[in-house]
Amino acid sequence: MHQSFWNEIRVDYNRLSYLTCMVDRCISPLVMVSFIDNILFLCIQLYQSLNGQNNCSDVVRSVAI
C-alpha cells in the first residue's frame, strides 16, 4: 500500500476523532441532566412508596406538584 493511502486514512481518523469529541461535549451535559432527572424520579417514587401512599392517583398528584 502506498504512503498516500495511509496518510488519507490517518487524516480521516483524525477528523472522526475530532467530530467524536465535539459531539461528546455537546451531548454529555444532556446525558447528565437526564441521569439526574431519572434518579430524582426514582427517589420520589421510593419516598412515596415508603410513605404509605398506595393509591396511584395520590402518587401521581404528589409527583406532579
CSV table of C-alpha atoms in Angstrom, one decimal:
chain,number,residue,atom,x,y,z
A,1,MET,CA,0.0,0.0,0.0
A,2,HIS,CA,1.2,3.5,-0.8
A,3,GLN,CA,2.1,6.1,1.7
A,4,SER,CA,-0.7,8.4,0.4
A,5,PHE,CA,-3.3,5.8,1.3
A,6,TRP,CA,-2.1,5.7,4.9
A,7,ASN,CA,-1.9,9.5,5.1
A,8,GLU,CA,-5.5,9.6,3.9
A,9,ILE,CA,-6.6,7.0,6.5
A,10,ARG,CA,-4.8,9.0,9.2
A,11,VAL,CA,-6.4,12.3,8.2
A,12,ASP,CA,-9.9,10.6,8.1
A,13,TYR,CA,-9.2,9.1,11.6
A,14,ASN,CA,-8.2,12.5,13.0
A,15,ARG,CA,-11.3,14.1,11.6
A,16,LEU,CA,-13.6,11.4,13.0
A,17,SER,CA,-11.8,11.7,16.3
A,18,TYR,CA,-12.4,15.4,16.4
A,19,LEU,CA,-16.0,15.0,15.4
A,20,THR,CA,-16.5,12.5,18.2
A,21,CYS,CA,-15.0,14.9,20.8
A,22,MET,CA,-17.3,17.7,19.6
A,23,VAL,CA,-20.4,15.5,19.8
A,24,ASP,CA,-19.4,14.3,23.2
A,25,ARG,CA,-19.0,17.8,24.5
A,26,CYS,CA,-22.5,18.7,23.3
A,27,ILE,CA,-24.3,15.5,24.4
A,28,SER,CA,-22.6,14.9,27.8
A,29,PRO,CA,-24.5,17.7,29.7
A,30,LEU,CA,-27.8,16.3,28.3
A,31,VAL,CA,-27.0,12.8,29.4
A,32,MET,CA,-26.1,14.1,32.9
A,33,VAL,CA,-29.3,16.1,33.2
A,34,SER,CA,-31.3,13.0,32.1
A,35,PHE,CA,-29.5,10.8,34.6
A,36,ILE,CA,-30.1,13.3,37.4
A,37,ASP,CA,-33.8,13.6,36.4
A,38,ASN,CA,-34.2,9.8,36.5
A,39,ILE,CA,-32.5,9.5,39.9
A,40,LEU,CA,-34.8,12.2,41.3
A,41,PHE,CA,-37.8,10.5,39.9
A,42,LEU,CA,-36.7,7.2,41.4
A,43,CYS,CA,-36.1,8.8,44.8
A,44,ILE,CA,-39.5,10.4,44.7
A,45,GLN,CA,-41.2,7.1,43.9
A,46,LEU,CA,-39.3,5.4,46.6
A,47,TYR,CA,-40.2,8.0,49.2
A,48,GLN,CA,-43.8,7.8,48.2
A,49,SER,CA,-43.9,4.1,48.4
A,50,LEU,CA,-42.3,4.1,51.8
A,51,ASN,CA,-44.6,6.9,53.0
A,52,GLY,CA,-47.6,4.6,52.6
A,53,GLN,CA,-49.4,6.1,49.7
A,54,ASN,CA,-50.8,3.2,47.9
A,55,ASN,CA,-53.3,5.0,45.8
A,56,CYS,CA,-51.9,5.6,42.3
A,57,SER,CA,-53.7,8.9,41.9
A,58,ASP,CA,-52.2,10.2,45.1
A,59,VAL,CA,-48.7,9.3,43.9
A,60,VAL,CA,-49.2,10.9,40.5
A,61,ARG,CA,-50.7,14.0,42.1
A,62,SER,CA,-47.8,14.4,44.6
A,63,VAL,CA,-45.2,13.9,41.8
A,64,ALA,CA,-46.9,16.5,39.6
A,65,ILE,CA,-46.7,19.1,42.3
